Amino acid sequence: TSFGYKQVREDEKSKLVGNVFSSVASSYDLMNDLMSVGLHRLWKDRLVSKLNPFPGMKHLDVAGGTGDVAFRVLDRIKSVGHRAMQGTLTATEEDTHIYVCDINPNMLNVGKKRAAERGYSEEHCLSWIQGDAEALSFEDGSMDGYTIAFGIRNVTHIEKVLSEAHRVLKRGGRFLCLELSHVDAPVFKEIYDVYSFSVIPTVGELVTGDRQSYQYLVESIRRFPEQEKFAQMIQEAGFERVEYENLVGGVVAIHSGLKL
Ligand code: SAM
């Protein structure tokens, strides 16, 4: 069965992930808000504040089809840029470039649509690129920053994603990953287990009519490496000063590392 703790076969996994995101792309925003009771917005804010974006930066947001992280990076750069206008700053806002990479064109389309709604459609600093996190099309040492939010859990080879992140970053570049992680506080863990095993699939079914996809998502959280183990994998990919921050007791964690 695919719902036990058994490993899902790799080809099945890619197919399942593809189905999950094709079927939920349209109700994606609603489900994000429902499942996280709106908290995913704050978690993404935190991710981007840790990134510390700056005008002129080249940034890659992987698995970022909906643009949620990219829009935050851009908004922050704009506010930094305006404050810096009075001071001296060589890098200009126009040099800024944010690349959104996602394997699924449906998700990229959701993102593009939202960019247009937000008035970003005319901006040259935002690119939407279909691609696989495990084999990026970007050049070595070309990015100042790399983010992946709720994306690495579903890939087939986490190690490949991490080594690609390391490859495309410049020296001094920062890697940041926001992902659903592991809770270990006793009582909270029990509550969270009930929530994720019962509430999420039920709400998912009610909203999208697709219980199986949400059941799969919950299983994928269980299979994902724990905080310490994932930090070790990031280190093994070549990153330094690797650390992580738990949010809501480990419901999500933000891992970070530097390419030095
Ligand atoms: N980052 C966005 C956010 O936080 O709202 C989207 C997260 S969504 C849960 C996961 C995304 O990962 C989907 O858009 C999916 O298409 C994408 N994805 C899955 N496997 C991928 C891969 N191998 N390479 C790139 N993107 C992938």
PDB file of C-alpha atoms and ligand atoms in Angstrom:
ATOM      1  CA  THR A   1       0.000   0.000   0.000  1.00  0.00           C
ATOM      2  CA  SER A   2       1.165   3.533  -0.605  1.00  0.00           C
ATOM      3  CA  PHE A   3      -0.222   4.746   2.700  1.00  0.00           C
ATOM      4  CA  GLY A   4       1.923   2.647   5.015  1.00  0.00           C
ATOM      5  CA  TYR A   5       5.417   3.674   5.946  1.00  0.00           C
ATOM      6  CA  LYS A   6       6.717   1.618   3.045  1.00  0.00           C
ATOM      7  CA  GLN A   7       8.690   3.410   0.407  1.00  0.00           C
ATOM      8  CA  VAL A   8       6.565   4.370  -2.572  1.00  0.00           C
ATOM      9  CA  ARG A   9       8.281   3.199  -5.757  1.00  0.00           C
ATOM     10  CA  GLU A  10      10.092   6.087  -7.431  1.00  0.00           C
ATOM     11  CA  ASP A  11       8.134   6.133 -10.668  1.00  0.00           C
ATOM     12  CA  GLU A  12       4.883   5.904  -8.725  1.00  0.00           C
ATOM     13  CA  LYS A  13       6.063   8.733  -6.509  1.00  0.00           C
ATOM     14  CA  SER A  14       6.707  11.112  -9.404  1.00  0.00           C
ATOM     15  CA  LYS A  15       3.326  10.232 -10.883  1.00  0.00           C
ATOM     16  CA  LEU A  16       1.523  10.725  -7.590  1.00  0.00           C
ATOM     17  CA  VAL A  17       3.194  14.097  -6.996  1.00  0.00           C
ATOM     18  CA  GLY A  18       2.276  15.191 -10.499  1.00  0.00           C
ATOM     19  CA  ASN A  19      -1.370  14.217  -9.909  1.00  0.00           C
ATOM     20  CA  VAL A  20      -1.470  15.885  -6.508  1.00  0.00           C
ATOM     21  CA  PHE A  21      -0.454  19.258  -7.878  1.00  0.00           C
ATOM     22  CA  SER A  22      -2.417  19.111 -11.113  1.00  0.00           C
ATOM     23  CA  SER A  23      -5.578  18.326  -9.193  1.00  0.00           C
ATOM     24  CA  VAL A  24      -5.118  20.877  -6.444  1.00  0.00           C
ATOM     25  CA  ALA A  25      -3.585  23.807  -8.360  1.00  0.00           C
ATOM     26  CA  SER A  26      -6.922  25.598  -8.628  1.00  0.00           C
ATOM     27  CA  SER A  27      -7.951  25.219  -4.980  1.00  0.00           C
ATOM     28  CA  TYR A  28      -4.350  25.551  -3.870  1.00  0.00           C
ATOM     29  CA  ASP A  29      -4.562  28.886  -2.046  1.00  0.00           C
ATOM     30  CA  LEU A  30      -7.683  27.898  -0.170  1.00  0.00           C
ATOM     31  CA  MET A  31      -6.224  24.577   0.970  1.00  0.00           C
ATOM     32  CA  ASN A  32      -2.971  26.215   2.100  1.00  0.00           C
ATOM     33  CA  ASP A  33      -4.906  28.613   4.261  1.00  0.00           C
ATOM     34  CA  LEU A  34      -7.247  25.947   5.616  1.00  0.00           C
ATOM     35  CA  MET A  35      -4.581  23.385   6.433  1.00  0.00           C
ATOM     36  CA  SER A  36      -2.221  25.798   8.128  1.00  0.00           C
ATOM     37  CA  VAL A  37      -4.971  28.058   9.541  1.00  0.00           C
ATOM     38  CA  GLY A  38      -3.342  30.872   7.617  1.00  0.00           C
ATOM     39  CA  LEU A  39       0.045  30.316   9.244  1.00  0.00           C
ATOM     40  CA  HIS A  40       1.845  29.474   6.001  1.00  0.00           C
ATOM     41  CA  ARG A  41       1.826  33.211   5.258  1.00  0.00           C
ATOM     42  CA  LEU A  42       3.777  33.978   8.427  1.00  0.00           C
ATOM     43  CA  TRP A  43       6.151  31.068   7.822  1.00  0.00           C
ATOM     44  CA  LYS A  44       6.924  32.369   4.327  1.00  0.00           C
ATOM     45  CA  ASP A  45       7.450  35.879   5.751  1.00  0.00           C
ATOM     46  CA  ARG A  46       9.943  34.392   8.194  1.00  0.00           C
ATOM     47  CA  LEU A  47      11.734  32.491   5.420  1.00  0.00           C
ATOM     48  CA  VAL A  48      12.159  35.653   3.376  1.00  0.00           C
ATOM     49  CA  SER A  49      13.262  37.748   6.347  1.00  0.00           C
ATOM     50  CA  LYS A  50      16.005  35.172   6.985  1.00  0.00           C
ATOM     51  CA  LEU A  51      17.052  35.468   3.350  1.00  0.00           C
ATOM     52  CA  ASN A  52      17.632  39.184   3.840  1.00  0.00           C
ATOM     53  CA  PRO A  53      17.031  40.091   0.174  1.00  0.00           C
ATOM     54  CA  PHE A  54      18.880  43.042  -1.312  1.00  0.00           C
ATOM     55  CA  PRO A  55      18.464  45.182  -4.436  1.00  0.00           C
ATOM     56  CA  GLY A  56      20.358  43.726  -7.374  1.00  0.00           C
ATOM     57  CA  MET A  57      20.297  40.177  -6.096  1.00  0.00           C
ATOM     58  CA  LYS A  58      19.832  37.117  -8.277  1.00  0.00           C
ATOM     59  CA  HIS A  59      17.494  34.782  -6.505  1.00  0.00           C
ATOM     60  CA  LEU A  60      16.136  31.347  -7.324  1.00  0.00           C
ATOM     61  CA  ASP A  61      12.935  30.066  -5.735  1.00  0.00           C
ATOM     62  CA  VAL A  62      12.562  26.367  -6.501  1.00  0.00           C
ATOM     63  CA  ALA A  63       9.209  24.533  -6.393  1.00  0.00           C
ATOM     64  CA  GLY A  64       7.765  28.020  -6.257  1.00  0.00           C
ATOM     65  CA  GLY A  65       5.066  27.787  -8.932  1.00  0.00           C
ATOM     66  CA  THR A  66       2.518  29.877  -7.111  1.00  0.00           C
ATOM     67  CA  GLY A  67       4.960  32.743  -6.599  1.00  0.00           C
ATOM     68  CA  ASP A  68       4.237  33.089  -2.894  1.00  0.00           C
ATOM     69  CA  VAL A  69       7.904  33.266  -1.932  1.00  0.00           C
ATOM     70  CA  ALA A  70       9.027  35.185  -5.024  1.00  0.00           C
ATOM     71  CA  PHE A  71       6.478  37.969  -4.441  1.00  0.00           C
ATOM     72  CA  ARG A  72       7.676  38.341  -0.858  1.00  0.00           C
ATOM     73  CA  VAL A  73      11.313  38.557  -1.984  1.00  0.00           C
ATOM     74  CA  LEU A  74      10.414  41.224  -4.547  1.00  0.00           C
ATOM     75  CA  ASP A  75       8.266  43.220  -2.107  1.00  0.00           C
ATOM     76  CA  ARG A  76      11.051  43.213   0.420  1.00  0.00           C
ATOM     77  CA  ILE A  77      13.670  44.300  -2.095  1.00  0.00           C
ATOM     78  CA  LYS A  78      11.415  47.144  -3.149  1.00  0.00           C
ATOM     79  CA  SER A  79      11.025  48.350   0.422  1.00  0.00           C
ATOM     80  CA  VAL A  80      14.790  48.017   1.051  1.00  0.00           C
ATOM     81  CA  GLY A  81      15.453  49.828  -2.236  1.00  0.00           C
ATOM     82  CA  HIS A  82      13.271  52.767  -1.296  1.00  0.00           C
ATOM     83  CA  ARG A  83      14.935  53.143   2.055  1.00  0.00           C
ATOM     84  CA  ALA A  84      18.345  52.976   0.414  1.00  0.00           C
ATOM     85  CA  MET A  85      17.463  55.724  -2.087  1.00  0.00           C
ATOM     86  CA  GLN A  86      18.601  58.349   0.386  1.00  0.00           C
ATOM     87  CA  GLY A  87      21.884  56.539   0.991  1.00  0.00           C
ATOM     88  CA  THR A  88      24.440  55.346  -1.522  1.00  0.00           C
ATOM     89  CA  LEU A  89      23.768  52.024  -3.104  1.00  0.00           C
ATOM     90  CA  THR A  90      25.449  50.836  -6.256  1.00  0.00           C
ATOM     91  CA  ALA A  91      23.237  47.871  -7.042  1.00  0.00           C
ATOM     92  CA  THR A  92      19.946  49.097  -8.410  1.00  0.00           C
ATOM     93  CA  GLU A  93      16.533  47.555  -8.191  1.00  0.00           C
ATOM     94  CA  GLU A  94      16.626  47.018 -11.945  1.00  0.00           C
ATOM     95  CA  ASP A  95      19.471  44.502 -11.619  1.00  0.00           C
ATOM     96  CA  THR A  96      17.342  42.359  -9.341  1.00  0.00           C
ATOM     97  CA  HIS A  97      16.187  39.098 -10.834  1.00  0.00           C
ATOM     98  CA  ILE A  98      13.987  36.462  -9.250  1.00  0.00           C
ATOM     99  CA  TYR A  99      13.692  33.109 -11.014  1.00  0.00           C
ATOM    100  CA  VAL A 100      10.745  30.911 -10.107  1.00  0.00           C
ATOM    101  CA  CYS A 101      11.382  27.290 -11.034  1.00  0.00           C
ATOM    102  CA  ASP A 102       8.716  24.585 -10.823  1.00  0.00           C
ATOM    103  CA  ILE A 103       8.286  21.199 -12.465  1.00  0.00           C
ATOM    104  CA  ASN A 104       4.549  21.656 -12.957  1.00  0.00           C
ATOM    105  CA  PRO A 105       3.267  24.106 -15.597  1.00  0.00           C
ATOM    106  CA  ASN A 106      -0.144  24.295 -13.855  1.00  0.00           C
ATOM    107  CA  MET A 107       1.496  25.698 -10.754  1.00  0.00           C
ATOM    108  CA  LEU A 108       3.567  28.147 -12.823  1.00  0.00           C
ATOM    109  CA  ASN A 109       0.368  29.305 -14.492  1.00  0.00           C
ATOM    110  CA  VAL A 110      -1.226  29.954 -11.105  1.00  0.00           C
ATOM    111  CA  GLY A 111       1.866  31.999 -10.236  1.00  0.00           C
ATOM    112  CA  LYS A 112       1.864  33.939 -13.521  1.00  0.00           C
ATOM    113  CA  LYS A 113      -1.798  34.751 -13.100  1.00  0.00           C
ATOM    114  CA  ARG A 114      -1.211  36.008  -9.613  1.00  0.00           C
ATOM    115  CA  ALA A 115       1.765  38.076 -10.799  1.00  0.00           C
ATOM    116  CA  ALA A 116      -0.498  39.752 -13.338  1.00  0.00           C
ATOM    117  CA  GLU A 117      -3.138  40.437 -10.662  1.00  0.00           C
ATOM    118  CA  ARG A 118      -0.492  42.030  -8.470  1.00  0.00           C
ATOM    119  CA  GLY A 119       0.706  44.213 -11.327  1.00  0.00           C
ATOM    120  CA  TYR A 120       4.001  42.363 -11.730  1.00  0.00           C
ATOM    121  CA  SER A 121       3.281  41.240 -15.261  1.00  0.00           C
ATOM    122  CA  GLU A 122       5.326  44.034 -16.835  1.00  0.00           C
ATOM    123  CA  GLU A 123       8.305  43.516 -14.597  1.00  0.00           C
ATOM    124  CA  HIS A 124      11.371  42.061 -16.230  1.00  0.00           C
ATOM    125  CA  CYS A 125      12.807  41.001 -12.898  1.00  0.00           C
ATOM    126  CA  LEU A 126      10.544  37.965 -12.553  1.00  0.00           C
ATOM    127  CA  SER A 127      11.022  34.801 -14.670  1.00  0.00           C
ATOM    128  CA  TRP A 128       8.914  31.640 -14.641  1.00  0.00           C
ATOM    129  CA  ILE A 129      10.863  28.557 -15.594  1.00  0.00           C
ATOM    130  CA  GLN A 130       9.655  25.008 -15.847  1.00  0.00           C
ATOM    131  CA  GLY A 131      12.325  22.682 -14.506  1.00  0.00           C
ATOM    132  CA  ASP A 132      13.313  19.929 -12.135  1.00  0.00           C
ATOM    133  CA  ALA A 133      14.937  20.791  -8.792  1.00  0.00           C
ATOM    134  CA  GLU A 134      17.123  17.729  -9.248  1.00  0.00           C
ATOM    135  CA  ALA A 135      18.644  19.007 -12.514  1.00  0.00           C
ATOM    136  CA  LEU A 136      18.518  22.792 -12.683  1.00  0.00           C
ATOM    137  CA  SER A 137      19.122  24.626 -15.929  1.00  0.00           C
ATOM    138  CA  PHE A 138      20.964  27.498 -14.231  1.00  0.00           C
ATOM    139  CA  GLU A 139      24.716  28.054 -14.425  1.00  0.00           C
ATOM    140  CA  ASP A 140      27.177  27.250 -11.666  1.00  0.00           C
ATOM    141  CA  GLY A 141      27.664  30.088  -9.192  1.00  0.00           C
ATOM    142  CA  SER A 142      24.928  32.265 -10.670  1.00  0.00           C
ATOM    143  CA  MET A 143      22.619  32.902  -7.667  1.00  0.00           C
ATOM    144  CA  ASP A 144      22.912  34.979  -4.497  1.00  0.00           C
ATOM    145  CA  GLY A 145      20.061  33.135  -2.853  1.00  0.00           C
ATOM    146  CA  TYR A 146      18.112  29.895  -3.143  1.00  0.00           C
ATOM    147  CA  THR A 147      14.788  29.123  -1.457  1.00  0.00           C
ATOM    148  CA  ILE A 148      12.561  26.073  -1.543  1.00  0.00           C
ATOM    149  CA  ALA A 149       9.285  26.183   0.386  1.00  0.00           C
ATOM    150  CA  PHE A 150       7.224  23.032   0.868  1.00  0.00           C
ATOM    151  CA  GLY A 151       8.938  21.549  -2.166  1.00  0.00           C
ATOM    152  CA  ILE A 152      11.835  19.313  -1.160  1.00  0.00           C
ATOM    153  CA  ARG A 153       9.650  16.796   0.695  1.00  0.00           C
ATOM    154  CA  ASN A 154       8.163  15.523  -2.538  1.00  0.00           C
ATOM    155  CA  VAL A 155      11.242  15.121  -4.691  1.00  0.00           C
ATOM    156  CA  THR A 156      12.657  11.700  -5.543  1.00  0.00           C
ATOM    157  CA  HIS A 157      16.284  12.409  -4.583  1.00  0.00           C
ATOM    158  CA  ILE A 158      16.740  15.009  -1.853  1.00  0.00           C
ATOM    159  CA  GLU A 159      20.538  14.768  -2.197  1.00  0.00           C
ATOM    160  CA  LYS A 160      20.390  15.778  -5.850  1.00  0.00           C
ATOM    161  CA  VAL A 161      18.274  18.822  -5.004  1.00  0.00           C
ATOM    162  CA  LEU A 162      20.745  19.893  -2.332  1.00  0.00           C
ATOM    163  CA  SER A 163      23.783  19.450  -4.544  1.00  0.00           C
ATOM    164  CA  GLU A 164      22.082  21.400  -7.353  1.00  0.00           C
ATOM    165  CA  ALA A 165      21.280  24.183  -4.875  1.00  0.00           C
ATOM    166  CA  HIS A 166      24.943  24.265  -3.875  1.00  0.00           C
ATOM    167  CA  ARG A 167      26.095  24.269  -7.492  1.00  0.00           C
ATOM    168  CA  VAL A 168      23.989  27.220  -8.660  1.00  0.00           C
ATOM    169  CA  LEU A 169      24.787  29.437  -5.655  1.00  0.00           C
ATOM    170  CA  LYS A 170      27.645  31.942  -5.685  1.00  0.00           C
ATOM    171  CA  ARG A 171      30.186  31.809  -2.877  1.00  0.00           C
ATOM    172  CA  GLY A 172      28.565  33.582   0.045  1.00  0.00           C
ATOM    173  CA  GLY A 173      25.137  32.609  -1.273  1.00  0.00           C
ATOM    174  CA  ARG A 174      22.458  31.443   1.101  1.00  0.00           C
ATOM    175  CA  PHE A 175      20.329  28.290   0.945  1.00  0.00           C
ATOM    176  CA  LEU A 176      16.999  28.330   2.775  1.00  0.00           C
ATOM    177  CA  CYS A 177      14.423  25.589   3.008  1.00  0.00           C
ATOM    178  CA  LEU A 178      10.976  25.826   4.580  1.00  0.00           C
ATOM    179  CA  GLU A 179       9.373  22.439   5.074  1.00  0.00           C
ATOM    180  CA  LEU A 180       6.811  20.591   7.160  1.00  0.00           C
ATOM    181  CA  SER A 181       8.854  18.765   9.732  1.00  0.00           C
ATOM    182  CA  HIS A 182       8.646  16.760  12.942  1.00  0.00           C
ATOM    183  CA  VAL A 183       6.950  17.582  16.233  1.00  0.00           C
ATOM    184  CA  ASP A 184       8.262  15.834  19.311  1.00  0.00           C
ATOM    185  CA  ALA A 185       6.645  17.540  22.310  1.00  0.00           C
ATOM    186  CA  PRO A 186       4.534  14.699  23.858  1.00  0.00           C
ATOM    187  CA  VAL A 187       0.986  16.109  24.082  1.00  0.00           C
ATOM    188  CA  PHE A 188       1.319  18.405  21.104  1.00  0.00           C
ATOM    189  CA  LYS A 189       2.553  15.472  19.008  1.00  0.00           C
ATOM    190  CA  GLU A 190      -0.626  13.502  19.721  1.00  0.00           C
ATOM    191  CA  ILE A 191      -2.849  16.435  18.813  1.00  0.00           C
ATOM    192  CA  TYR A 192      -0.859  17.056  15.667  1.00  0.00           C
ATOM    193  CA  ASP A 193      -1.097  13.367  14.664  1.00  0.00           C
ATOM    194  CA  VAL A 194      -4.887  13.441  14.926  1.00  0.00           C
ATOM    195  CA  TYR A 195      -4.957  16.702  13.015  1.00  0.00           C
ATOM    196  CA  SER A 196      -2.769  15.479  10.186  1.00  0.00           C
ATOM    197  CA  PHE A 197      -4.106  11.921   9.863  1.00  0.00           C
ATOM    198  CA  SER A 198      -7.809  12.782  10.201  1.00  0.00           C
ATOM    199  CA  VAL A 199      -8.462  16.469   9.669  1.00  0.00           C
ATOM    200  CA  ILE A 200      -6.234  17.147   6.666  1.00  0.00           C
ATOM    201  CA  PRO A 201      -7.479  14.251   4.468  1.00  0.00           C
ATOM    202  CA  THR A 202     -11.090  15.051   5.409  1.00  0.00           C
ATOM    203  CA  VAL A 203     -10.833  18.759   4.697  1.00  0.00           C
ATOM    204  CA  GLY A 204      -8.861  17.950   1.537  1.00  0.00           C
ATOM    205  CA  GLU A 205     -11.655  15.667   0.368  1.00  0.00           C
ATOM    206  CA  LEU A 206     -14.357  18.203   1.154  1.00  0.00           C
ATOM    207  CA  VAL A 207     -12.602  21.038  -0.670  1.00  0.00           C
ATOM    208  CA  THR A 208     -10.973  19.234  -3.603  1.00  0.00           C
ATOM    209  CA  GLY A 209     -12.841  15.914  -3.702  1.00  0.00           C
ATOM    210  CA  ASP A 210      -9.476  14.192  -3.591  1.00  0.00           C
ATOM    211  CA  ARG A 211      -8.799  12.480  -0.265  1.00  0.00           C
ATOM    212  CA  GLN A 212      -5.997  10.301  -1.580  1.00  0.00           C
ATOM    213  CA  SER A 213      -3.758  13.221  -2.540  1.00  0.00           C
ATOM    214  CA  TYR A 214      -3.975  14.723   0.929  1.00  0.00           C
ATOM    215  CA  GLN A 215      -3.446  11.364   2.581  1.00  0.00           C
ATOM    216  CA  TYR A 216      -0.324  11.069   0.464  1.00  0.00           C
ATOM    217  CA  LEU A 217       0.847  14.511   1.589  1.00  0.00           C
ATOM    218  CA  VAL A 218       0.479  13.536   5.250  1.00  0.00           C
ATOM    219  CA  GLU A 219       2.464  10.319   4.664  1.00  0.00           C
ATOM    220  CA  SER A 220       5.177  12.278   2.912  1.00  0.00           C
ATOM    221  CA  ILE A 221       5.609  14.441   6.021  1.00  0.00           C
ATOM    222  CA  ARG A 222       6.128  11.310   8.107  1.00  0.00           C
ATOM    223  CA  ARG A 223       8.730   9.972   5.712  1.00  0.00           C
ATOM    224  CA  PHE A 224      10.734  13.183   5.485  1.00  0.00           C
ATOM    225  CA  PRO A 225      13.991  13.169   7.510  1.00  0.00           C
ATOM    226  CA  GLU A 226      13.927  14.714  10.970  1.00  0.00           C
ATOM    227  CA  GLN A 227      15.439  18.158  11.550  1.00  0.00           C
ATOM    228  CA  GLU A 228      18.911  16.988  12.644  1.00  0.00           C
ATOM    229  CA  LYS A 229      19.187  14.410   9.887  1.00  0.00           C
ATOM    230  CA  PHE A 230      18.131  16.916   7.230  1.00  0.00           C
ATOM    231  CA  ALA A 231      20.663  19.452   8.575  1.00  0.00           C
ATOM    232  CA  GLN A 232      23.326  16.768   8.194  1.00  0.00           C
ATOM    233  CA  MET A 233      22.284  16.146   4.578  1.00  0.00           C
ATOM    234  CA  ILE A 234      22.597  19.869   3.845  1.00  0.00           C
ATOM    235  CA  GLN A 235      26.079  19.818   5.305  1.00  0.00           C
ATOM    236  CA  GLU A 236      26.971  16.771   3.215  1.00  0.00           C
ATOM    237  CA  ALA A 237      25.972  18.713   0.111  1.00  0.00           C
ATOM    238  CA  GLY A 238      28.775  21.169   0.931  1.00  0.00           C
ATOM    239  CA  PHE A 239      26.967  23.890   2.857  1.00  0.00           C
ATOM    240  CA  GLU A 240      28.467  25.512   5.930  1.00  0.00           C
ATOM    241  CA  ARG A 241      27.029  27.156   9.029  1.00  0.00           C
ATOM    242  CA  VAL A 242      24.010  24.894   8.675  1.00  0.00           C
ATOM    243  CA  GLU A 243      21.292  25.565  11.198  1.00  0.00           C
ATOM    244  CA  TYR A 244      17.554  25.252  11.576  1.00  0.00           C
ATOM    245  CA  GLU A 245      14.708  26.971  13.332  1.00  0.00           C
ATOM    246  CA  ASN A 246      11.566  25.122  14.426  1.00  0.00           C
ATOM    247  CA  LEU A 247       8.282  26.981  14.086  1.00  0.00           C
ATOM    248  CA  VAL A 248       5.161  25.884  15.984  1.00  0.00           C
ATOM    249  CA  GLY A 249       7.101  23.210  17.821  1.00  0.00           C
ATOM    250  CA  GLY A 250       8.498  21.656  14.642  1.00  0.00           C
ATOM    251  CA  VAL A 251       5.306  21.561  12.568  1.00  0.00           C
ATOM    252  CA  VAL A 252       7.568  23.390  10.149  1.00  0.00           C
ATOM    253  CA  ALA A 253      11.300  24.046  10.168  1.00  0.00           C
ATOM    254  CA  ILE A 254      13.480  26.493   8.290  1.00  0.00           C
ATOM    255  CA  HIS A 255      16.909  25.070   7.474  1.00  0.00           C
ATOM    256  CA  SER A 256      19.646  27.322   6.232  1.00  0.00           C
ATOM    257  CA  GLY A 257      23.209  27.038   5.027  1.00  0.00           C
ATOM    258  CA  LEU A 258      25.875  29.101   3.321  1.00  0.00           C
ATOM    259  CA  LYS A 259      28.058  28.249   0.369  1.00  0.00           C
ATOM    260  CA  LEU A 260      31.464  29.545   1.446  1.00  0.00           C
TER     261      LEU A 260
HETATM  262  N1  SAM B   1       6.582  26.953  -2.847  1.00  0.00           N
HETATM  263  C1  SAM B   1       5.150  27.046  -3.023  1.00  0.00           C
HETATM  264  C2  SAM B   1       4.475  27.413  -1.726  1.00  0.00           C
HETATM  265  O1  SAM B   1       5.154  27.334  -0.698  1.00  0.00           O
HETATM  266  O2  SAM B   1       3.317  27.780  -1.733  1.00  0.00           O
HETATM  267  C3  SAM B   1       4.577  25.753  -3.620  1.00  0.00           C
HETATM  268  C4  SAM B   1       4.674  24.544  -2.748  1.00  0.00           C
HETATM  269  S1  SAM B   1       3.831  23.142  -3.420  1.00  0.00           S
HETATM  270  C5  SAM B   1       3.351  22.322  -1.960  1.00  0.00           C
HETATM  271  C6  SAM B   1       5.111  22.105  -4.045  1.00  0.00           C
HETATM  272  C7  SAM B   1       5.597  22.461  -5.430  1.00  0.00           C
HETATM  273  O3  SAM B   1       6.725  21.658  -5.758  1.00  0.00           O
HETATM  274  C8  SAM B   1       4.587  22.223  -6.529  1.00  0.00           C
HETATM  275  O4  SAM B   1       4.369  23.420  -7.225  1.00  0.00           O
HETATM  276  C9  SAM B   1       5.239  21.160  -7.411  1.00  0.00           C
HETATM  277  O5  SAM B   1       4.912  21.305  -8.763  1.00  0.00           O
HETATM  278  C10 SAM B   1       6.697  21.402  -7.147  1.00  0.00           C
HETATM  279  N2  SAM B   1       7.611  20.300  -7.422  1.00  0.00           N
HETATM  280  C11 SAM B   1       7.456  18.987  -7.084  1.00  0.00           C
HETATM  281  N3  SAM B   1       8.538  18.277  -7.481  1.00  0.00           N
HETATM  282  C12 SAM B   1       9.402  19.166  -8.059  1.00  0.00           C
HETATM  283  C13 SAM B   1      10.685  19.047  -8.665  1.00  0.00           C
HETATM  284  N4  SAM B   1      11.311  17.873  -8.748  1.00  0.00           N
HETATM  285  N5  SAM B   1      11.269  20.157  -9.157  1.00  0.00           N
HETATM  286  C14 SAM B   1      10.644  21.359  -9.085  1.00  0.00           C
HETATM  287  N6  SAM B   1       9.429  21.531  -8.534  1.00  0.00           N
HETATM  288  C15 SAM B   1       8.816  20.455  -8.027  1.00  0.00           C
END
